[in-house]
Short mmCIF file of C-alpha atoms (C1' of nucleotides) in Angstrom, two decimals:
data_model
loop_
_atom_site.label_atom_id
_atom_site.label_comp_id
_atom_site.label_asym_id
_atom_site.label_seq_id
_atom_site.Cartn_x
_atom_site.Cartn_y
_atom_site.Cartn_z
CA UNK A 1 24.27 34.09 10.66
CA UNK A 2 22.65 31.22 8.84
CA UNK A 3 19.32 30.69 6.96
CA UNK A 4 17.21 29.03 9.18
CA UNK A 5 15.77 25.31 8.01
CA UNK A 6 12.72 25.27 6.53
CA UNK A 7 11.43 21.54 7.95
CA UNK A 8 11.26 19.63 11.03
CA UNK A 9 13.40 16.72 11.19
CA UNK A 10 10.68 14.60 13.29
CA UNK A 11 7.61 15.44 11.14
CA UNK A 12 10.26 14.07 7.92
CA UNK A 13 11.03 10.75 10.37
CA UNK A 14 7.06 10.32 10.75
CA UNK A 15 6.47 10.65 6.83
CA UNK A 16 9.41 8.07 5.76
CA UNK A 17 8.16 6.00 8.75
CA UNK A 18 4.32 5.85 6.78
CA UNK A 19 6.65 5.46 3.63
CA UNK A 20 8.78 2.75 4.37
CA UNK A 21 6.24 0.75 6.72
CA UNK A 22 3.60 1.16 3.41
CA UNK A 23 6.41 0.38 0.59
CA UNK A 24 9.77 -1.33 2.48
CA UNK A 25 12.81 -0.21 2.24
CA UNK A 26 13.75 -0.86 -1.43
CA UNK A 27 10.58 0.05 -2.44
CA UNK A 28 10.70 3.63 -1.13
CA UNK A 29 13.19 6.06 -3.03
CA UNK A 30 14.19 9.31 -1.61
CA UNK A 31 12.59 10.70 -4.25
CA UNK A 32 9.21 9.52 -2.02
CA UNK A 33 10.31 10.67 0.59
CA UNK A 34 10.78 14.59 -1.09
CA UNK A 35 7.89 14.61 -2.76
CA UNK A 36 5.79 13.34 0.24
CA UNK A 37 7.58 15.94 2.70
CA UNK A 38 7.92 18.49 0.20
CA UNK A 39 11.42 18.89 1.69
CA UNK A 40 14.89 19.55 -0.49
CA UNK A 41 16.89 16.66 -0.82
CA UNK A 42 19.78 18.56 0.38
CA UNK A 43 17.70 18.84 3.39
CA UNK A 44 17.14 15.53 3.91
CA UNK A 45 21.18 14.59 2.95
CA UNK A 46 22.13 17.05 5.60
CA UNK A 47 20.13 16.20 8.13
CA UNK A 48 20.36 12.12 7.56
CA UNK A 49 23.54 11.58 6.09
CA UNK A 50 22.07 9.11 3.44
CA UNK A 51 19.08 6.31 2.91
CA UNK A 52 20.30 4.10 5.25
CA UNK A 53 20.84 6.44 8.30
CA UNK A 54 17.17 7.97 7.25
CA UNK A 55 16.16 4.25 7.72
CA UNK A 56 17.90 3.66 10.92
CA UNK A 57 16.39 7.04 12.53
CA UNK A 58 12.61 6.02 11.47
CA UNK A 59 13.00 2.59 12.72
CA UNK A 60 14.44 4.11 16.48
CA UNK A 61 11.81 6.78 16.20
CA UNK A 62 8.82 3.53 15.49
CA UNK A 63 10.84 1.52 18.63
CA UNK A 64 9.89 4.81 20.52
CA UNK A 65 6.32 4.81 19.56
CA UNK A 66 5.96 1.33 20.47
CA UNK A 67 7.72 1.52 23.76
CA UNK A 68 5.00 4.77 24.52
CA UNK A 69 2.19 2.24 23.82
CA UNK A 70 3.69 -0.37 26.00
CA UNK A 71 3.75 2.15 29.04
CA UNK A 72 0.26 2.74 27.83
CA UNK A 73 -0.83 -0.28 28.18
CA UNK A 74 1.05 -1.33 31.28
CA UNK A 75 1.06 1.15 33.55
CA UNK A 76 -2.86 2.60 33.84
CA UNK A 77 -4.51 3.15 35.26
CA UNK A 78 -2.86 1.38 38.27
CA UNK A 79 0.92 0.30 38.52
CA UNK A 80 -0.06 -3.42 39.00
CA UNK A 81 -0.45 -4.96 35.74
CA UNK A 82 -1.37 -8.44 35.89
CA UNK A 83 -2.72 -11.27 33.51
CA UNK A 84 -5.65 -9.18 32.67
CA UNK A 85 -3.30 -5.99 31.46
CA UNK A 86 -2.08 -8.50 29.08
CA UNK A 87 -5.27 -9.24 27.87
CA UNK A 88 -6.55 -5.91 27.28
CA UNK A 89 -2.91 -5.34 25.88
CA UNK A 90 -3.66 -8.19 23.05
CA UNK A 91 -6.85 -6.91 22.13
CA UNK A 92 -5.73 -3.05 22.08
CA UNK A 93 -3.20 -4.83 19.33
CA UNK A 94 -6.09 -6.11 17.47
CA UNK A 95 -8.12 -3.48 17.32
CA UNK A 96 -4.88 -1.43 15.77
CA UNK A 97 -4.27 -3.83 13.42
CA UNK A 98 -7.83 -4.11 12.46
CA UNK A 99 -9.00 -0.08 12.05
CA UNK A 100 -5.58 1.31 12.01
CA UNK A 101 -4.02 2.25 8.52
CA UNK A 102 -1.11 0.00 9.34
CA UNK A 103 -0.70 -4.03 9.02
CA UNK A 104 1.89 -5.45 10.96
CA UNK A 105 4.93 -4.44 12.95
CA UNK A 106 7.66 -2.26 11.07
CA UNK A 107 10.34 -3.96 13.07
CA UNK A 108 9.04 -7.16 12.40
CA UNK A 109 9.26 -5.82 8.69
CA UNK A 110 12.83 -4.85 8.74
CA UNK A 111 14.05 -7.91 10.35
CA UNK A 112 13.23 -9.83 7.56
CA UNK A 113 13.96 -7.32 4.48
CA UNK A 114 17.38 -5.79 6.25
CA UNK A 115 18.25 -9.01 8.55
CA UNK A 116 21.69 -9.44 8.36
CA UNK A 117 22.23 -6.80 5.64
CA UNK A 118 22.61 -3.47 8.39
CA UNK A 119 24.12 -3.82 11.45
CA UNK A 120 22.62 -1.19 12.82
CA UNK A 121 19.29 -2.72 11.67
CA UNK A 122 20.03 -5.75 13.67
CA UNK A 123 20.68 -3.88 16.60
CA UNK A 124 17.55 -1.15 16.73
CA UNK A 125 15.39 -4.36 15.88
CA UNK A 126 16.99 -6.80 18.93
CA UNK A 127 16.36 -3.76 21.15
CA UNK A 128 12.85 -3.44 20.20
CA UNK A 129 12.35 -7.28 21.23
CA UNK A 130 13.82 -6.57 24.26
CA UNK A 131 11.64 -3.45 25.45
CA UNK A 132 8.53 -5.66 24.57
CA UNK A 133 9.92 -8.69 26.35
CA UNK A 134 10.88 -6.70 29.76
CA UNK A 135 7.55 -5.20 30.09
CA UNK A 136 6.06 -8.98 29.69
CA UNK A 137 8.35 -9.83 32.22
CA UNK A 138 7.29 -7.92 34.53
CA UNK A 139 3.53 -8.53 33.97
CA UNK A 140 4.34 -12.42 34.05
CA UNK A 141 6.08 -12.30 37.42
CA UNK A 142 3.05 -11.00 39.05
CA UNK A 143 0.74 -13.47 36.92
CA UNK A 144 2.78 -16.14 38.72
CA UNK A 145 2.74 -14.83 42.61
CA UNK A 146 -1.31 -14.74 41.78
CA UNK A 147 -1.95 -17.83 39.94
CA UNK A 148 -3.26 -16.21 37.46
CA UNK A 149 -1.40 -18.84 34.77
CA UNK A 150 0.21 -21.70 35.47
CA UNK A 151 3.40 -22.20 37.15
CA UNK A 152 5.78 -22.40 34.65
CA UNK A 153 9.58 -20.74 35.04
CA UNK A 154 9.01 -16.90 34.06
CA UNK A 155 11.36 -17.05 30.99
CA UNK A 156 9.42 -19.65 29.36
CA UNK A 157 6.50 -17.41 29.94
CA UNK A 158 7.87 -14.61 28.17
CA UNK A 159 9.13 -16.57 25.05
CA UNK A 160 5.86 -17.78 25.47
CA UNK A 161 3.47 -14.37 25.05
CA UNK A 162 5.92 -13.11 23.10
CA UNK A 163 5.07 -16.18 20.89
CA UNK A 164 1.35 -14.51 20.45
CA UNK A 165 2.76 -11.58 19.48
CA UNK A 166 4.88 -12.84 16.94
CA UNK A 167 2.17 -15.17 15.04
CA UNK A 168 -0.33 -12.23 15.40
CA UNK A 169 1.82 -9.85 13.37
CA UNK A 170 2.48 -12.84 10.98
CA UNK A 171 -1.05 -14.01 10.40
CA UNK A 172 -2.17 -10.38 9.46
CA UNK A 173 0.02 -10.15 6.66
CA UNK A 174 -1.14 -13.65 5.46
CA UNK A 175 -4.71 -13.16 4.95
CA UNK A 176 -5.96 -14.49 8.29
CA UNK A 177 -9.54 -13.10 9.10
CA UNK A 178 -9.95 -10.52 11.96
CA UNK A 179 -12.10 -13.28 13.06
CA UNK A 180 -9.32 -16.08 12.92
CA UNK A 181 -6.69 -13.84 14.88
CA UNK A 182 -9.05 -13.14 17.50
CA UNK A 183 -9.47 -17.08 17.82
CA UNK A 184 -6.55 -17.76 18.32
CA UNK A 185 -5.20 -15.02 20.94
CA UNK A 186 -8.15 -15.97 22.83
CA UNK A 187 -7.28 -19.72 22.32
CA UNK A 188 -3.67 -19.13 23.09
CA UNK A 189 -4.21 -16.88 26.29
CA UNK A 190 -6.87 -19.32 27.55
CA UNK A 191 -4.05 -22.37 27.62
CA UNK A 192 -1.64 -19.98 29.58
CA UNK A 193 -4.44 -20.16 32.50
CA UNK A 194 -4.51 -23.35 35.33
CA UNK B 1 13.29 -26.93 -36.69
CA UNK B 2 14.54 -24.78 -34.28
CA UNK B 3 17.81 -24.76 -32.25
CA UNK B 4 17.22 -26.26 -28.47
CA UNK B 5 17.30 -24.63 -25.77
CA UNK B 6 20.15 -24.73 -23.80
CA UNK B 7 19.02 -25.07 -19.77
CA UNK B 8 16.83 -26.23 -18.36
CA UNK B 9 13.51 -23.89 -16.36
CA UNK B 10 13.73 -25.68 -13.52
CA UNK B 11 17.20 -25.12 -12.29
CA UNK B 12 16.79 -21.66 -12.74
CA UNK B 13 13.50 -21.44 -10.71
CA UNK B 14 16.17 -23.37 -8.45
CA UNK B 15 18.59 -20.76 -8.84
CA UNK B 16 16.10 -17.93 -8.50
CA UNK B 17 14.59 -19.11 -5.19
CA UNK B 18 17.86 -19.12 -3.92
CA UNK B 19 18.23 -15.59 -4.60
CA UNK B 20 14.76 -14.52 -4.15
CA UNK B 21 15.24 -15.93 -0.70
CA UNK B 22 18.12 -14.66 0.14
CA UNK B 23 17.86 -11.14 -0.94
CA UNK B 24 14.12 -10.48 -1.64
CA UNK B 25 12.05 -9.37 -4.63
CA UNK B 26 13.54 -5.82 -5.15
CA UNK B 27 17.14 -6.63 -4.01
CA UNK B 28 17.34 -9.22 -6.68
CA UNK B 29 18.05 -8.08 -9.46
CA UNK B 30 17.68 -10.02 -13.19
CA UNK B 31 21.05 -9.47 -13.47
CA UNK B 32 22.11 -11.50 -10.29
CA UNK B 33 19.64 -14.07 -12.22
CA UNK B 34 21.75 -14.55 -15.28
CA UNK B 35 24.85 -13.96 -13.34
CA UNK B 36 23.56 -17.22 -11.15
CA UNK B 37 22.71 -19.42 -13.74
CA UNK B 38 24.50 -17.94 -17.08
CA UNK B 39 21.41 -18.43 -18.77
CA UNK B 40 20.90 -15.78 -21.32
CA UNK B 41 18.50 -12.97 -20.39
CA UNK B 42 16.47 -13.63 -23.63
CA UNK B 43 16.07 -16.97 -22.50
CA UNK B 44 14.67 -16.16 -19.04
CA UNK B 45 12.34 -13.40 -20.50
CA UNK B 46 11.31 -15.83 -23.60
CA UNK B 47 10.93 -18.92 -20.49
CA UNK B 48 9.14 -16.59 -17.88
CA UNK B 49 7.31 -13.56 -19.29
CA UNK B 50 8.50 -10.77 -16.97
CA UNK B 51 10.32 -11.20 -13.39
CA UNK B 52 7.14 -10.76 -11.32
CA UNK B 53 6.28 -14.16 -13.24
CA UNK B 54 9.37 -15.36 -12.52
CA UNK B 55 8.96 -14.50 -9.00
CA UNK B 56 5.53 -16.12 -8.92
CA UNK B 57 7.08 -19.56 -10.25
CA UNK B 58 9.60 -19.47 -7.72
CA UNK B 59 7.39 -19.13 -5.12
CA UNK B 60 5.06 -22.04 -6.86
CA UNK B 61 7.92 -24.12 -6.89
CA UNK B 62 8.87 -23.30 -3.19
CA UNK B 63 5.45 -23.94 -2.25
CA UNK B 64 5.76 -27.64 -4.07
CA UNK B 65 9.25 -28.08 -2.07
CA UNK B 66 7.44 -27.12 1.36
CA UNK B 67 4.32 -30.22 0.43
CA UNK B 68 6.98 -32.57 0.04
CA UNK B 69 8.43 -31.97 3.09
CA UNK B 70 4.82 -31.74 4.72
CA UNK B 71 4.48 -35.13 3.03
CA UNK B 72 7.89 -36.73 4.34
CA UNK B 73 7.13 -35.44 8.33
CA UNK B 74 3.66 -36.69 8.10
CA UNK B 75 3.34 -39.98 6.37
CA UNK B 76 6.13 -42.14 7.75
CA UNK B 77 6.73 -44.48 8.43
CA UNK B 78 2.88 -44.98 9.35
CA UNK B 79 0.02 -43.25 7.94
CA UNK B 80 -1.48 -42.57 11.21
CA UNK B 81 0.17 -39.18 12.29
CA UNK B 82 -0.62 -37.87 15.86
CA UNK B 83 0.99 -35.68 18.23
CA UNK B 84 4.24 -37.45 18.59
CA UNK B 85 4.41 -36.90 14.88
CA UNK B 86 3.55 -33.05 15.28
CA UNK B 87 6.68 -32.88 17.94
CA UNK B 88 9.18 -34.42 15.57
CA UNK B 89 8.11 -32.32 12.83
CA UNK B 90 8.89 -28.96 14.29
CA UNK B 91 11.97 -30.38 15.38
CA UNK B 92 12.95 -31.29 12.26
CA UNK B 93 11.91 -27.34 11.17
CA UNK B 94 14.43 -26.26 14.15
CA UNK B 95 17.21 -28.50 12.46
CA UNK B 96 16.39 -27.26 9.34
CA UNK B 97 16.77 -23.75 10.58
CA UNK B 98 19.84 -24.29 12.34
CA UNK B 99 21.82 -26.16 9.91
CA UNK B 100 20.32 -25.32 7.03
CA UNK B 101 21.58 -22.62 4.94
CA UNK B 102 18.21 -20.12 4.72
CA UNK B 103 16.57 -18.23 7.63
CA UNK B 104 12.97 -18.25 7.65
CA UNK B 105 10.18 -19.02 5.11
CA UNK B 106 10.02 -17.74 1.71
CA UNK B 107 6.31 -17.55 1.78
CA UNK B 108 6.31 -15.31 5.15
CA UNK B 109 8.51 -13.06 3.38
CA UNK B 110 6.72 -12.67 0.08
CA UNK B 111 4.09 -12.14 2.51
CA UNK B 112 5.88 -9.32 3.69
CA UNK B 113 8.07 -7.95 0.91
CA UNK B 114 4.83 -8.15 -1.78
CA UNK B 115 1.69 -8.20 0.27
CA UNK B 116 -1.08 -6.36 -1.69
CA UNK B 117 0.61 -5.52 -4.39
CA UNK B 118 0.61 -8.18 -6.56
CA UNK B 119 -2.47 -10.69 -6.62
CA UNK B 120 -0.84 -13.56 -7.90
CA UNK B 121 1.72 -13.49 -4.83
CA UNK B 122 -1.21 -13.26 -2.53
CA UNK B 123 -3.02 -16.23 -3.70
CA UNK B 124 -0.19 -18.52 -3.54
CA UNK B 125 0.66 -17.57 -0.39
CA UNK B 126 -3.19 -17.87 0.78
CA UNK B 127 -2.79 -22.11 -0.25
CA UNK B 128 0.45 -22.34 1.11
CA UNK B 129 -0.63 -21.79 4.39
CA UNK B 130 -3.93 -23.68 3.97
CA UNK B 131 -1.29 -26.72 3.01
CA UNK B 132 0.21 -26.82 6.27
CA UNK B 133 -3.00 -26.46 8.17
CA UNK B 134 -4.66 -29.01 6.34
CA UNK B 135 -1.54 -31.01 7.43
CA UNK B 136 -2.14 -29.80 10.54
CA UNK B 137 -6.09 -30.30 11.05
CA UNK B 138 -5.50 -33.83 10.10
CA UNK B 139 -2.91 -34.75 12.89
CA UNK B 140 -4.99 -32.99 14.99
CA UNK B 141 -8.64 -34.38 14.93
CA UNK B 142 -6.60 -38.25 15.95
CA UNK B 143 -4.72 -36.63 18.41
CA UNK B 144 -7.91 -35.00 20.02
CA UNK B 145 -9.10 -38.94 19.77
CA UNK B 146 -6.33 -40.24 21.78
CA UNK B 147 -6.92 -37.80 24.20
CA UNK B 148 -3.08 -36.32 23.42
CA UNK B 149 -3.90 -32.40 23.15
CA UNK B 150 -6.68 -30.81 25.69
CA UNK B 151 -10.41 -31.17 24.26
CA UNK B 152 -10.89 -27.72 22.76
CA UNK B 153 -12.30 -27.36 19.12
CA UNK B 154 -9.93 -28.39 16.05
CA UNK B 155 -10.08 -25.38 14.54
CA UNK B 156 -8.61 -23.54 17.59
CA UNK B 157 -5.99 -26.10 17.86
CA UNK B 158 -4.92 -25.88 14.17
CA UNK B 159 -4.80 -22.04 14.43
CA UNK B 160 -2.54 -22.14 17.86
CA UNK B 161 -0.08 -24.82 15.70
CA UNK B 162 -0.32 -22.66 13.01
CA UNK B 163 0.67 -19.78 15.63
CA UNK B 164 3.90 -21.98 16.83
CA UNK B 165 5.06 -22.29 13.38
CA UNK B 166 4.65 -18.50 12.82
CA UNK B 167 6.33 -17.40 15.69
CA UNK B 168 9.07 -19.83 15.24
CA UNK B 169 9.64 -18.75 11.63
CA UNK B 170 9.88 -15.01 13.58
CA UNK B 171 12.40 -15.66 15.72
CA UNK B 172 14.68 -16.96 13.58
CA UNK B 173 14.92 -13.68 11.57
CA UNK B 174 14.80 -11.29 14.91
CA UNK B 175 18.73 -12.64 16.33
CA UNK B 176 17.22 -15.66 19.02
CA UNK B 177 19.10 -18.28 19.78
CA UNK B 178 18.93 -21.60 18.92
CA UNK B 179 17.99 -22.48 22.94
CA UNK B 180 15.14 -19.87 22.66
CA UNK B 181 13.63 -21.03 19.88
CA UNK B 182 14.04 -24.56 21.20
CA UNK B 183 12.55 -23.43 24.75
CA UNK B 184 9.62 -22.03 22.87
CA UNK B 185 8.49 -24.72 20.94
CA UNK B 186 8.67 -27.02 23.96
CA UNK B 187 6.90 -24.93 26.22
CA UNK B 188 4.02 -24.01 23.59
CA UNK B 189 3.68 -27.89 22.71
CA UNK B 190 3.36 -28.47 26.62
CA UNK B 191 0.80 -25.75 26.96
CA UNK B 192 -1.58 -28.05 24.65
CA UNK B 193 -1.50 -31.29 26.59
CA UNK B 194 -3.81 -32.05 29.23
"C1'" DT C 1 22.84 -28.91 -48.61
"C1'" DT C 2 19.49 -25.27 -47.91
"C1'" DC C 3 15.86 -23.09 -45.50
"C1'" DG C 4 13.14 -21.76 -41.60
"C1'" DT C 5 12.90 -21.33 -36.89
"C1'" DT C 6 14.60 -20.74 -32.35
"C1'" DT C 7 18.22 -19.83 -29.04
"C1'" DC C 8 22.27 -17.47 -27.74
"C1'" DA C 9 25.31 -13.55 -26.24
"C1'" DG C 10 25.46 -9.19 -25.58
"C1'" DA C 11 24.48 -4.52 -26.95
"C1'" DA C 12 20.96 -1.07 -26.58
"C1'" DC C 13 17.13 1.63 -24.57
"C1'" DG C 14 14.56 4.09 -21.44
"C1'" DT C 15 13.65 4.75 -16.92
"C1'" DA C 16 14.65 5.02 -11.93
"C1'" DT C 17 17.72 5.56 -8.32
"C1'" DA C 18 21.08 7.47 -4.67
"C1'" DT C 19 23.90 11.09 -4.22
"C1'" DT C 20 26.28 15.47 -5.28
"C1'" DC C 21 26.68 19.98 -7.26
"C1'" DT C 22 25.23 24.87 -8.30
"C1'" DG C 23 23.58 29.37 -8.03
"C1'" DA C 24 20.10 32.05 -5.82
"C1'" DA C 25 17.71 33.28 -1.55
"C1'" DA C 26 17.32 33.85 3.37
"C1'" DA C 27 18.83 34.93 7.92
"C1'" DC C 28 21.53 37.32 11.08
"C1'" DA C 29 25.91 39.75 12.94
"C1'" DA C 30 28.47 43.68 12.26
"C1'" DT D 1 23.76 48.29 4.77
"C1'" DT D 2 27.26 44.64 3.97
"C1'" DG D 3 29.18 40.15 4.61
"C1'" DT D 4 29.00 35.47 5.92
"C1'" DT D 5 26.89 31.31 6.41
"C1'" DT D 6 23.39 28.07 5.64
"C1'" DT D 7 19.35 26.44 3.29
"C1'" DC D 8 16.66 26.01 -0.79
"C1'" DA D 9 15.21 24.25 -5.42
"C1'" DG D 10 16.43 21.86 -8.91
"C1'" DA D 11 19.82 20.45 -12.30
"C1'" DA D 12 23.45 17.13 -12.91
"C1'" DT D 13 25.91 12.69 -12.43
"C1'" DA D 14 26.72 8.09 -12.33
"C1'" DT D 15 24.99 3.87 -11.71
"C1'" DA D 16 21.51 0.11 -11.73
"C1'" DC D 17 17.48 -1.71 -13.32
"C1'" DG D 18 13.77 -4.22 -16.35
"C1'" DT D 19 13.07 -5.06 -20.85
"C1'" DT D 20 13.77 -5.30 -25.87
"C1'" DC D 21 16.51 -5.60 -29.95
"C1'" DT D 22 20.20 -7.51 -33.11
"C1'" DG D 23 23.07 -10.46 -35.62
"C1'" DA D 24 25.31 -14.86 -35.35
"C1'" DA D 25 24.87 -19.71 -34.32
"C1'" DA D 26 22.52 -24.13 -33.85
"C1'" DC D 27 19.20 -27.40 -34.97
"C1'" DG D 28 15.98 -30.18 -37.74
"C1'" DA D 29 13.01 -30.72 -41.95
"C1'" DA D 30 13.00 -30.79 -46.78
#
DNA sequence: TTCGTTTCAGAACGTATATTCTGAAAACAA
DNA sequence: TTGTTTTCAGAATATACGTTCTGAAACGAA
């Protein structure tokens, strides 16, 4: 009976993700997002509710992305990703953040300009952590059984690495030189080793 | 001549950090400003220009704030700062972050909120990390001396401090707890002794 | 006091924003 | 075809914003 939509809602979620990850989440009206989509507002009202929910749905659809890179990273071409995955993880991240169109992490991103302001936020953006963290986990336990780093306890490991993924994302939003955040993952990994 | 002003351009920048900080660039509104500090809004404009000037003097200011503190952790009560010295000093951030009433650091989050798009912004943030790792190179070359951190070059070792500080500054806007970020600091301070 | 200058308080202006409304068009069932 | 339902395109609404303007008030010099 009805008149069939015009749009696809996940090619709209991957333009407002380029939108909001480029201008933040103030920055970026819905009237952006239209003209960049050329889709109706009503369209986008219907199908997201409202700015926020719009928001919420890019952010799960980025924690998605991410989560398809981790499996990429970590589980080829073998299933037995060690301390070397990791480091072939770290510089897959650099070379992103160095020829991709991107700088930084849009979760990282929202924490800080929706911390404490969404709920929802809060939640997507915990979760996100966590996905990153478990596959670490994983790769750290088996770092361990082959003294591949030292023996630390595995949690302190993971807060660790995740540590080196938290001042990457930081230093390439403050000017460091693809030269100094190469440094210092190197530096970083290399004191994680016996 | 003419009548005197009536406040006083430092206890708004006061006022406006706090805001700024809390909220971020876009969220704030000049409005919330004069609300803040019931300065007039000719008197801001007439004191400050426009508010990304406004927004740069806060962050001056905050950067000023930050040096003192630098200054307080580093030169007391000796002038001979060494890796004890760097210890207490992010324990003193954790404290701060804990009790204190703000989460995170202004300057990461102008970083964030306003990298690229206005100059100004980036410069200031550019020195106020080269503050804290001049700070940091400092304490380093005498610890390297007394044989407190592993013998790798200085400039390694002030980018993996700076790398602490960064991912400690992240953590505290992505929901960990107090014992994580504790844990973390510990562990990554370990990782650089012999 | 008077005059000139500056600040004050708030109105005013123009623009931008999030959201809703409206009539026409499309799709499909009957 | 006709009728019903949904989308479309854009106008409309109400609010919020950054900035400027206006007249009254305050201050200090003459």
């Amino acid at each position: 009976m009805p008149r069939t939509r015009e749009f696809h809602p996940d090619s709209v979620l991957d333009a407002a993700l380029d939108l909001f990850w480029r201008k933040g989440y103030k920055a970026c009206s819905m009237a952006d997002v239209v003209k960049k989509t050329g889709v109706a507002r009503y369209g986008l009202y219907q199908a997201f509710k409202d700015k926020d929910q719009l928001y919420c749905c890019t952010l799960r659809r980025y924690r998605q992305k991410v989560r398809d890179f981790l499996y990429s990273s970590f589980l080829q071409p073998n299933d037995q990703p060690d301390f070397h995955t990791l480091a072939e993880h770290f510089n897959r991240i650099l070379d992103e953040l160095e020829t991709g169109e991107y700088q930084g992490c849009f979760a990282h991103q929202a924490a800080i300009e929706r911390a404490g302001k969404d709920p929802e936020v809060d939640a997507i953006v915990s979760g996100f952590f966590k996905d990153i963290e478990d596959h670490y986990r994983a790769l750290l336990i088996r770092s361990v059984e082959l003294k591949q780093v030292r023996d630390l306890p595995v949690e302190d490991l993971v807060a660790y690495v995740m540590g080196i993924q938290r001042a990457l994302i930081a230093m390439s939003k403050q000017n460091c030189s693809i030269q100094e955040r190469r440094n210092y993952v190197r530096c970083a990994l290399e004191l994680m080793q016996p």
